[in-house]
PDB file of N, CA and C in Angstrom:
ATOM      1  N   UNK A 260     -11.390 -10.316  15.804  1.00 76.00           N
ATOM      2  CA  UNK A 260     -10.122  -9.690  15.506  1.00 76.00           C
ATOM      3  C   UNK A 260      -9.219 -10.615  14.705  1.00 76.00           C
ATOM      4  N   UNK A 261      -8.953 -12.257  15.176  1.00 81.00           N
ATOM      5  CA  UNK A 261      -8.328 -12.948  14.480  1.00 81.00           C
ATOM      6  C   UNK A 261      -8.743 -13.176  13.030  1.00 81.00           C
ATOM      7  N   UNK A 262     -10.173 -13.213  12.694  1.00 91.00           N
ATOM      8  CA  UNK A 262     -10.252 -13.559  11.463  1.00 91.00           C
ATOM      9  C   UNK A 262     -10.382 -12.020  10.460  1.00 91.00           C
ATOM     10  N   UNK A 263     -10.313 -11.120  11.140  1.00 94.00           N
ATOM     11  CA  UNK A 263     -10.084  -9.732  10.196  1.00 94.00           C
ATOM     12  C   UNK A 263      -8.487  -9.660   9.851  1.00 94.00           C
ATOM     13  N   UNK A 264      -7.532  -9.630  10.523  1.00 93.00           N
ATOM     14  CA  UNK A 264      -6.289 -10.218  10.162  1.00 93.00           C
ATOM     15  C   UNK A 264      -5.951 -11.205  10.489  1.00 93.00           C
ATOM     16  N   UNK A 265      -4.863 -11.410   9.166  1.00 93.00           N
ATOM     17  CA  UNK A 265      -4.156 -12.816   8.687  1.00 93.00           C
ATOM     18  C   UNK A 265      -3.227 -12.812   9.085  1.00 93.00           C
ATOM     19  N   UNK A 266      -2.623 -12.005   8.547  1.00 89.00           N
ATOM     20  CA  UNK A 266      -0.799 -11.839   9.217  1.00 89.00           C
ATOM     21  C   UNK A 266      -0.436 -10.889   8.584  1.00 89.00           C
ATOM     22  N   UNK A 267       0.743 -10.584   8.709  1.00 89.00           N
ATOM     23  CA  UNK A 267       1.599  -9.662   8.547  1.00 89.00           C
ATOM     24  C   UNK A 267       2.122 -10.201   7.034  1.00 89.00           C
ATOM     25  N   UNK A 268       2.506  -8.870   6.086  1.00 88.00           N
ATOM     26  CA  UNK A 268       2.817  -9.472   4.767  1.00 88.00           C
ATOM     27  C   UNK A 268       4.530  -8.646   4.540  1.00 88.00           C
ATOM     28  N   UNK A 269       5.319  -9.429   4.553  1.00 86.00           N
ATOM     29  CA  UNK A 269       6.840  -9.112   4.399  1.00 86.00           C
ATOM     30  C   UNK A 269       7.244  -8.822   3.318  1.00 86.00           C
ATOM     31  N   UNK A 270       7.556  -8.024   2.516  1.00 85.00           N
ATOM     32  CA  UNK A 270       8.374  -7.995   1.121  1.00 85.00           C
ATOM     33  C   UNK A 270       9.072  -6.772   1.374  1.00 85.00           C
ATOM     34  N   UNK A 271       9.868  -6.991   0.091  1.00 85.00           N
ATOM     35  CA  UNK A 271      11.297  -5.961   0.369  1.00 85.00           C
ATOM     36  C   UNK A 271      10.495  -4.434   0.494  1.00 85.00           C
ATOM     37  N   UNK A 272       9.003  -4.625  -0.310  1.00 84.00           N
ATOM     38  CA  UNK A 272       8.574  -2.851  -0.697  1.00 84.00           C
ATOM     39  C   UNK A 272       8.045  -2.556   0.922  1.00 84.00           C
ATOM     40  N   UNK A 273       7.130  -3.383   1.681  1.00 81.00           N
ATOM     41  CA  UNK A 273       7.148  -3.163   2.841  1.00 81.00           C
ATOM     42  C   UNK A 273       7.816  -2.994   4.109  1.00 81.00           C
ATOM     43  N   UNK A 274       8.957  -3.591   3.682  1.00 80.00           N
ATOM     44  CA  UNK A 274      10.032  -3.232   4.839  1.00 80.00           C
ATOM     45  C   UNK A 274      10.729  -1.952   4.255  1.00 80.00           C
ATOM     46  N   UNK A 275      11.196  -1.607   3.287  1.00 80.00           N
ATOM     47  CA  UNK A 275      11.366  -0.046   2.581  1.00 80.00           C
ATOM     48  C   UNK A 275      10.622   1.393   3.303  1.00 80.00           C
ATOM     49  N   UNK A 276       9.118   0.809   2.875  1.00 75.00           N
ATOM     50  CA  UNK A 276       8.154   2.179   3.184  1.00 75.00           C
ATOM     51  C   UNK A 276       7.763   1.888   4.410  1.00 75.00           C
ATOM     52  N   UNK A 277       8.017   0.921   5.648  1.00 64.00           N
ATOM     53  CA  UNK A 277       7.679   0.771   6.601  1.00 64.00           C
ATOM     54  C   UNK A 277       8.664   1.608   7.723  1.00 64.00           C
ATOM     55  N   UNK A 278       9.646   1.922   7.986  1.00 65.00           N
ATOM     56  CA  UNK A 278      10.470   2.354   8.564  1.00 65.00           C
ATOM     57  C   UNK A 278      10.921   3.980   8.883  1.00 65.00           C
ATOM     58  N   UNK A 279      10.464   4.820   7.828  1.00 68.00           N
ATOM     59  CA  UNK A 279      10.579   5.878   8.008  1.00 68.00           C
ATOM     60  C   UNK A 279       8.924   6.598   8.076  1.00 68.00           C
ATOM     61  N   UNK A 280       7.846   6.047   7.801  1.00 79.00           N
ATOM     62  CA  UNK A 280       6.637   6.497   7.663  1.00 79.00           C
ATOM     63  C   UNK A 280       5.870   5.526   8.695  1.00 79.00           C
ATOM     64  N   UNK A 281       6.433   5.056   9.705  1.00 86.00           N
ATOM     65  CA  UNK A 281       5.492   3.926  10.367  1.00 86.00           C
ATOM     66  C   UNK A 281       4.279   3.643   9.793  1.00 86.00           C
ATOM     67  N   UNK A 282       4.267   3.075   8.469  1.00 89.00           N
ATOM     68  CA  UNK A 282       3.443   2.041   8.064  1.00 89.00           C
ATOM     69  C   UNK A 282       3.760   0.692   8.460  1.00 89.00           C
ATOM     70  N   UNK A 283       2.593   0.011   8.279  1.00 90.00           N
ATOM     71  CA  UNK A 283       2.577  -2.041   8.838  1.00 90.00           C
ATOM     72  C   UNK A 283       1.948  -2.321   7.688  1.00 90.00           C
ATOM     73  N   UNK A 284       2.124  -3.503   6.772  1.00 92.00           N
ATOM     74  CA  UNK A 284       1.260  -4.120   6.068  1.00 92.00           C
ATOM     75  C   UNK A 284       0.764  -5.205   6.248  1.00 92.00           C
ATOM     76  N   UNK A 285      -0.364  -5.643   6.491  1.00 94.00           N
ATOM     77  CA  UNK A 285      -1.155  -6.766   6.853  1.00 94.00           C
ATOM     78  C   UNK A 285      -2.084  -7.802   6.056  1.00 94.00           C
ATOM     79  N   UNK A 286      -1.669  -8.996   5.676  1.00 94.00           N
ATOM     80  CA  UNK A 286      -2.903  -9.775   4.842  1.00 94.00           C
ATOM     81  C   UNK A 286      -4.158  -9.373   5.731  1.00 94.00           C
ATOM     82  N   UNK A 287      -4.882  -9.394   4.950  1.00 96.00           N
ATOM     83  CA  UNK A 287      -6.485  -9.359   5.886  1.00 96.00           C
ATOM     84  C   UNK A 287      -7.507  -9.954   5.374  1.00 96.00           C
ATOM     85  N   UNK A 288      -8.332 -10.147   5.629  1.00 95.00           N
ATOM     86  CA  UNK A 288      -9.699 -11.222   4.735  1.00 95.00           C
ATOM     87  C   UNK A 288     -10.457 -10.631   3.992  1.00 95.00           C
ATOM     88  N   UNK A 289     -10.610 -10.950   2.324  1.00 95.00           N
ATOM     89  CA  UNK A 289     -11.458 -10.038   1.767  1.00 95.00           C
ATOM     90  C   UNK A 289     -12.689  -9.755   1.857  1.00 95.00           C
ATOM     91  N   UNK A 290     -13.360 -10.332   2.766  1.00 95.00           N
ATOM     92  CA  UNK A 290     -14.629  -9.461   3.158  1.00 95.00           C
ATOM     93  C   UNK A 290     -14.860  -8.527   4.220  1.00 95.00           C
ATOM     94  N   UNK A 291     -13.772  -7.698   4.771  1.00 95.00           N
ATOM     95  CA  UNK A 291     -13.446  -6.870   5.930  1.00 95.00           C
ATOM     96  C   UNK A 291     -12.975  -5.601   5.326  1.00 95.00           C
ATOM     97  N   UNK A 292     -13.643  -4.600   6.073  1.00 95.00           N
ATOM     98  CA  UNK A 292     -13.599  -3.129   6.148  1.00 95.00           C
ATOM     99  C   UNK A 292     -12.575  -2.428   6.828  1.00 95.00           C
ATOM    100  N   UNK A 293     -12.419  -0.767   5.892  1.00 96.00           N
ATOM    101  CA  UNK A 293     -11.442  -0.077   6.583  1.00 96.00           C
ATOM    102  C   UNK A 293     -11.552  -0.355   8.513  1.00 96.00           C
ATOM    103  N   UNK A 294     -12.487   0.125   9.091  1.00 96.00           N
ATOM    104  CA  UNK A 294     -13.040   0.272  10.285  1.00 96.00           C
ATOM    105  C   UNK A 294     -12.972  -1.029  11.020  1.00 96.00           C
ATOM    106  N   UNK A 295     -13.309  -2.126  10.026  1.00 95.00           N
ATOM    107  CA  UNK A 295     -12.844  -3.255  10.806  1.00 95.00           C
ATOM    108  C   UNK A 295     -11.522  -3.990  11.077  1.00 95.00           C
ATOM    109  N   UNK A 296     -10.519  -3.181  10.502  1.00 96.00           N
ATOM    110  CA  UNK A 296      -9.804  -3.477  10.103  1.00 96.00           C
ATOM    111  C   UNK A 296      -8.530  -2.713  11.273  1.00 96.00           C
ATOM    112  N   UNK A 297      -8.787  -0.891  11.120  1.00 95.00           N
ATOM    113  CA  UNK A 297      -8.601  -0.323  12.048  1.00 95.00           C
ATOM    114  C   UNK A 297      -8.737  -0.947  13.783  1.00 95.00           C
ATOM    115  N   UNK A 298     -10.234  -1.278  14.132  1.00 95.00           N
ATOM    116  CA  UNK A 298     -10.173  -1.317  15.454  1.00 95.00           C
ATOM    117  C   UNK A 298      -9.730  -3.046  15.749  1.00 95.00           C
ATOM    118  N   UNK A 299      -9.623  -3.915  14.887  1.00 94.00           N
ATOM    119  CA  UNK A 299      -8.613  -5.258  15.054  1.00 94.00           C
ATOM    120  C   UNK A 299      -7.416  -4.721  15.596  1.00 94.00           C
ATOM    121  N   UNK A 300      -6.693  -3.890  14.775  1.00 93.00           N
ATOM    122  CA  UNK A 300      -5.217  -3.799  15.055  1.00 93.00           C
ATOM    123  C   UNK A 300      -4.994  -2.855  16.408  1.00 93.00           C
ATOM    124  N   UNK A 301      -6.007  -2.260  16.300  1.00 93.00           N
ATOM    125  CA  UNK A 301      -5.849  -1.351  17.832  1.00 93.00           C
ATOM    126  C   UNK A 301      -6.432  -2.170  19.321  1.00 93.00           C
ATOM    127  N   UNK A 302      -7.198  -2.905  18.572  1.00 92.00           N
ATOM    128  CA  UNK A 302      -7.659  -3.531  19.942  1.00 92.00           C
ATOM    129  C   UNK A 302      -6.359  -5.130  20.027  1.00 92.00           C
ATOM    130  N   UNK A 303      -5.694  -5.552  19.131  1.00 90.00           N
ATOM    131  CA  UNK A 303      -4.756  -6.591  19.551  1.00 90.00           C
ATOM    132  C   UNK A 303      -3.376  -5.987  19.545  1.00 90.00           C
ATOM    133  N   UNK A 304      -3.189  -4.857  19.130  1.00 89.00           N
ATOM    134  CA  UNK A 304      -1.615  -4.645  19.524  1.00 89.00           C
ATOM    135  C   UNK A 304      -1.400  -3.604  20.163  1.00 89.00           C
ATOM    136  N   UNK A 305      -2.701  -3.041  21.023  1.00 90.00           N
ATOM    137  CA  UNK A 305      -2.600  -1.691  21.240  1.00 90.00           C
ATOM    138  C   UNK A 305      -1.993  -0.250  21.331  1.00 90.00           C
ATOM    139  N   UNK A 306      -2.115  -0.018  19.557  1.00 91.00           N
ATOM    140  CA  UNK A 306      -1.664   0.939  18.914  1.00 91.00           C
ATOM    141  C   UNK A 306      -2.347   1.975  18.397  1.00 91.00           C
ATOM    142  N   UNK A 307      -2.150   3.310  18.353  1.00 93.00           N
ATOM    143  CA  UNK A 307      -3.066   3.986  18.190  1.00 93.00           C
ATOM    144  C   UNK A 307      -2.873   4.341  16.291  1.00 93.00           C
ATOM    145  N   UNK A 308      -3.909   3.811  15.512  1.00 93.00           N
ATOM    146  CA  UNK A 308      -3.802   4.379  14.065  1.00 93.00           C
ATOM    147  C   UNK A 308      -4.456   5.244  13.675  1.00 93.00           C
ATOM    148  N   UNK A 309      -3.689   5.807  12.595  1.00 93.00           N
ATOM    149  CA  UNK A 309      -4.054   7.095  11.746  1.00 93.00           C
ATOM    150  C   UNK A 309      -4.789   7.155  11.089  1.00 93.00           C
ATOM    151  N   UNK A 310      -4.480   5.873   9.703  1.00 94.00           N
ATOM    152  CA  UNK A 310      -5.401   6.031   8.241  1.00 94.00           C
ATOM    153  C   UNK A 310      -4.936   4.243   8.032  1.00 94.00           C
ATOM    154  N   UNK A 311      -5.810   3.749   7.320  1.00 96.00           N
ATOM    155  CA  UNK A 311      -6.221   2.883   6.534  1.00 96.00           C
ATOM    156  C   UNK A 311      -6.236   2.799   5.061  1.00 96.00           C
ATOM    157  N   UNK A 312      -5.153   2.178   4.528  1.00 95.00           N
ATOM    158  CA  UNK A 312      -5.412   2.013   2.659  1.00 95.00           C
ATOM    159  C   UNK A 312      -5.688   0.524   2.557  1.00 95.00           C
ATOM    160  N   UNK A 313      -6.424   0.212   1.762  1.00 97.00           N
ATOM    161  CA  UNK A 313      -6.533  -1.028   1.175  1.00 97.00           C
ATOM    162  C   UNK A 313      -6.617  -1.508  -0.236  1.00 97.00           C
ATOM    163  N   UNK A 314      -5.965  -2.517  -0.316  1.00 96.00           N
ATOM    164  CA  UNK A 314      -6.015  -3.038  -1.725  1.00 96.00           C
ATOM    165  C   UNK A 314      -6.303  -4.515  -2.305  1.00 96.00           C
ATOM    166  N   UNK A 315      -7.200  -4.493  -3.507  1.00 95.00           N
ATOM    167  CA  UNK A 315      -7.349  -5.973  -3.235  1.00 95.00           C
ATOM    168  C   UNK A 315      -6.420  -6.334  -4.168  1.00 95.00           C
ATOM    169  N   UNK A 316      -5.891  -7.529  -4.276  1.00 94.00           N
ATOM    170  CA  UNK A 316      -5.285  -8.165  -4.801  1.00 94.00           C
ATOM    171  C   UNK A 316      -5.250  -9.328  -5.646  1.00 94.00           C
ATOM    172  N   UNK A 317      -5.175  -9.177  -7.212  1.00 95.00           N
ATOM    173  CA  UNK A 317      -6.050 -10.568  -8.023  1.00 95.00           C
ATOM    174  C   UNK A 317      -5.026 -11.409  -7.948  1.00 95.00           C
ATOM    175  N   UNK A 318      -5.386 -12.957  -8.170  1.00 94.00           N
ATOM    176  CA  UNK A 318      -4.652 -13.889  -8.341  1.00 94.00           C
ATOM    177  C   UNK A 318      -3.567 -14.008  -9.515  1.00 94.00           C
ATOM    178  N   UNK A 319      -2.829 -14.804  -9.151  1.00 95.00           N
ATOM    179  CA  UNK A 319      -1.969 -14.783 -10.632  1.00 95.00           C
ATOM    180  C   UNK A 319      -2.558 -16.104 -11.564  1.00 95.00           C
ATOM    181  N   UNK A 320      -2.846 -16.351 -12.528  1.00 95.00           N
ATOM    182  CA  UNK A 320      -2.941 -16.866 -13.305  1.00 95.00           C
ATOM    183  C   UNK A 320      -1.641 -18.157 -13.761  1.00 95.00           C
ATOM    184  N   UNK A 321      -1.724 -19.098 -13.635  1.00 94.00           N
ATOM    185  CA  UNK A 321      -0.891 -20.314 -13.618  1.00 94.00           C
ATOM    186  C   UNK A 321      -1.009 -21.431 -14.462  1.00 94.00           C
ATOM    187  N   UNK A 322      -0.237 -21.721 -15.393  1.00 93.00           N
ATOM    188  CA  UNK A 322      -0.053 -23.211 -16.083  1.00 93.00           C
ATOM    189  C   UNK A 322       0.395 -24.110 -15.359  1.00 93.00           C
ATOM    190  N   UNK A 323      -0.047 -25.273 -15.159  1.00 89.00           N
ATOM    191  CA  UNK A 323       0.566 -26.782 -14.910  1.00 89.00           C
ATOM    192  C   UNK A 323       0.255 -27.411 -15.593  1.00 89.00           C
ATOM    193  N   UNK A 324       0.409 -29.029 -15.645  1.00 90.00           N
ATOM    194  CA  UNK A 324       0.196 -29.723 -16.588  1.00 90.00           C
ATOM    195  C   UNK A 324      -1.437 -30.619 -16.752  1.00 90.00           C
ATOM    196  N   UNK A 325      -2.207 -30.059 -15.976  1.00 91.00           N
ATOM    197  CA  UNK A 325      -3.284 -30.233 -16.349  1.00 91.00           C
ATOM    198  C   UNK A 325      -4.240 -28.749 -16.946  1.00 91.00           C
ATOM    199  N   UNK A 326      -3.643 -28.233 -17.317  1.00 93.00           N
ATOM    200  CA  UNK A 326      -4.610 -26.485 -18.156  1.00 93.00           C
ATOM    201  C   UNK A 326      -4.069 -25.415 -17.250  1.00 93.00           C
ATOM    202  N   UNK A 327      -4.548 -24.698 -16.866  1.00 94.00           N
ATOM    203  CA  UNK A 327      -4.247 -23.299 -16.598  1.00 94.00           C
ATOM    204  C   UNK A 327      -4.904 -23.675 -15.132  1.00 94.00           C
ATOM    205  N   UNK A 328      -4.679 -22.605 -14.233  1.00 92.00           N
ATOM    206  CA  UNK A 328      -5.276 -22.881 -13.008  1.00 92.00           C
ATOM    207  C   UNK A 328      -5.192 -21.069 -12.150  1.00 92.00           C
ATOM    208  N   UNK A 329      -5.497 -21.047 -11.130  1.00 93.00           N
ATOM    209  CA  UNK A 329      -5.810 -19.252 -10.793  1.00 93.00           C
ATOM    210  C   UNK A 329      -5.349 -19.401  -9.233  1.00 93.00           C
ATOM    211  N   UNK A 330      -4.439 -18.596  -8.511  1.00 93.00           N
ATOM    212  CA  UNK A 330      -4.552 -18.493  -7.404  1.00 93.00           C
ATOM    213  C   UNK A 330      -5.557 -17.658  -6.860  1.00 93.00           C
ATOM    214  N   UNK A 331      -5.826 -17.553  -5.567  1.00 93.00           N
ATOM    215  CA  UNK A 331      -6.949 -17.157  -5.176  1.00 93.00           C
ATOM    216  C   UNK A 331      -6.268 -15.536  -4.818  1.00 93.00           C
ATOM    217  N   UNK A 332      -8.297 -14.727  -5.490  1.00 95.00           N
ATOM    218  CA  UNK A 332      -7.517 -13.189  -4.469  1.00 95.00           C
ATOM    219  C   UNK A 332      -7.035 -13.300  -3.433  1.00 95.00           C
ATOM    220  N   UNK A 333      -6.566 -12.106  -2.443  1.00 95.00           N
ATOM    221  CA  UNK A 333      -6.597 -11.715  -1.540  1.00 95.00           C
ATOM    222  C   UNK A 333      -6.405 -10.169  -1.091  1.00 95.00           C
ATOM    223  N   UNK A 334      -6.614  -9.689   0.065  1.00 97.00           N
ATOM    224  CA  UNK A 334      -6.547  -8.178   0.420  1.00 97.00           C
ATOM    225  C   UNK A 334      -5.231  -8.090   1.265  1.00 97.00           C
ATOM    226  N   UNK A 335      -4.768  -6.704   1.043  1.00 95.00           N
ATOM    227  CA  UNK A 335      -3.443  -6.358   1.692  1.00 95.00           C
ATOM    228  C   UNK A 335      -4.188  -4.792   2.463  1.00 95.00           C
ATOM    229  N   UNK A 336      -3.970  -4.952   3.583  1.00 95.00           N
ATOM    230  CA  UNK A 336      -3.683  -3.448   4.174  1.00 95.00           C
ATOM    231  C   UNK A 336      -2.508  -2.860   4.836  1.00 95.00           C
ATOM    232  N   UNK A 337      -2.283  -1.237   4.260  1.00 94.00           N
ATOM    233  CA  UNK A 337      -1.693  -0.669   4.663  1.00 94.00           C
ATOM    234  C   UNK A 337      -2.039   0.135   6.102  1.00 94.00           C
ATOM    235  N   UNK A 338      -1.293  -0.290   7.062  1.00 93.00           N
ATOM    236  CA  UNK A 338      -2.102   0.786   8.236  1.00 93.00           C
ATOM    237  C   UNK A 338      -0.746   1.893   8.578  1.00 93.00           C
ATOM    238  N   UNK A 339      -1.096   2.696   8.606  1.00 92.00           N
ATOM    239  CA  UNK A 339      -0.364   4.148   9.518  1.00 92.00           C
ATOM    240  C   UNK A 339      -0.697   4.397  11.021  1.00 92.00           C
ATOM    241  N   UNK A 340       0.575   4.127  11.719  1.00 91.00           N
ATOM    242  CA  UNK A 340       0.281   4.142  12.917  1.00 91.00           C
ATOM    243  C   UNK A 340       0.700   5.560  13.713  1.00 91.00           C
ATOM    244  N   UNK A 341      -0.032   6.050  14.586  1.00 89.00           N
ATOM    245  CA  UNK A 341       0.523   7.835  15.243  1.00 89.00           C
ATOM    246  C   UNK A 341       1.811   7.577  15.286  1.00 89.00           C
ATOM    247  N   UNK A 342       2.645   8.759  15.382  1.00 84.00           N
ATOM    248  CA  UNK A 342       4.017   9.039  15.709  1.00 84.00           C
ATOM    249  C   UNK A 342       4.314   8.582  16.873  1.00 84.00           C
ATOM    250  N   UNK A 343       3.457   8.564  18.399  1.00 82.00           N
ATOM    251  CA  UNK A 343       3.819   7.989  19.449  1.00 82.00           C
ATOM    252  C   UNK A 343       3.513   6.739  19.639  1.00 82.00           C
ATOM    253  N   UNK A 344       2.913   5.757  19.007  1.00 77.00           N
ATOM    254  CA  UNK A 344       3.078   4.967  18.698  1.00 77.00           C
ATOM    255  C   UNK A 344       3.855   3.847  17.773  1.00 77.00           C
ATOM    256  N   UNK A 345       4.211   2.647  18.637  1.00 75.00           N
ATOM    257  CA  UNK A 345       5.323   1.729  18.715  1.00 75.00           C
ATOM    258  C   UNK A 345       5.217   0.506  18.077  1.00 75.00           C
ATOM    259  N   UNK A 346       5.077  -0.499  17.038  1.00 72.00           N
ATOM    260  CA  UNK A 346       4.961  -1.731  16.846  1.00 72.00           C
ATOM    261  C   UNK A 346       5.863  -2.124  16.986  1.00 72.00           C
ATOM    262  N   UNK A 347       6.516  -3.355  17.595  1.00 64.00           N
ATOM    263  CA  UNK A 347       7.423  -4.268  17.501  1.00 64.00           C
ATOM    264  C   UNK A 347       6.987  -5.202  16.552  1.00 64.00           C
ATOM    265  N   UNK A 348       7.831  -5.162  15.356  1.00 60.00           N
ATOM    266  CA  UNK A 348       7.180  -6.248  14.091  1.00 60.00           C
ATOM    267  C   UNK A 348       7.735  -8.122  14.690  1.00 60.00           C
ATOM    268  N   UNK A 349       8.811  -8.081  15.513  1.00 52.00           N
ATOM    269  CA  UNK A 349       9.208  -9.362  16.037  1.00 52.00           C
ATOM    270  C   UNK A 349       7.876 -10.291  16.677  1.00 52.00           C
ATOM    271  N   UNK A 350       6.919  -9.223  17.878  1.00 51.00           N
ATOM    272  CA  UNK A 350       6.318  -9.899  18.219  1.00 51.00           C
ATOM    273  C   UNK A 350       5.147 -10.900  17.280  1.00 51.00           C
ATOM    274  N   UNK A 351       5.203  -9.875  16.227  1.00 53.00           N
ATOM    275  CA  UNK A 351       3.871 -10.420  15.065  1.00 53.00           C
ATOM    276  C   UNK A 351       4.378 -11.784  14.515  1.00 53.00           C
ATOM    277  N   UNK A 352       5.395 -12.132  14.387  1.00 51.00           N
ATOM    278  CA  UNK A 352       5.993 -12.932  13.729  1.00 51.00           C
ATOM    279  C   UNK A 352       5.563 -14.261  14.249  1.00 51.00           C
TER     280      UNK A 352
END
């Protein structure tokens, strides 16, 4: 479970679309599946989810002063959690 998610990923667009649509967005490891991804978050925060989006994410591309250099991918998931279901985003923190 720990190494399918990373953490929790904060930006202004996720705290936006997170609040009225109980979505969570989560770094996660890019070699992990919808399904694995799903029963991580249900089996450590025990929450019941809906749907699963994922996206991978390319590096940005970077100059310093030795040539150009690449940050590394990574994956972001979106999870949708049921209506009767509750995350407290404090505890993730």
């Amino acid at each position: 479970m720990y190494k399918v998610i990373l953490g929790q990923h904060i930006t202004e667009k996720s705290a936006s679309t997170g609040g009225e649509s109980n979505l969570v967005v989560f770094k996660v490891a890019p070699d992990s599946t919808k399904v694995e991804i799903k029963k991580a978050v249900q089996k450590l925060f025990l929450v019941d989810v809906e749907d699963v989006r994922v996206v991978g994410v390319k590096g940005k591309l970077r100059r310093t002063k030795h040539g150009f250099g690449k940050r590394s991918d990574w994956k972001k998931a979106y999870v949708r959690l049921s209506t009767d279901s509750n995350l407290d985003l404090a505890v993730i923190e």
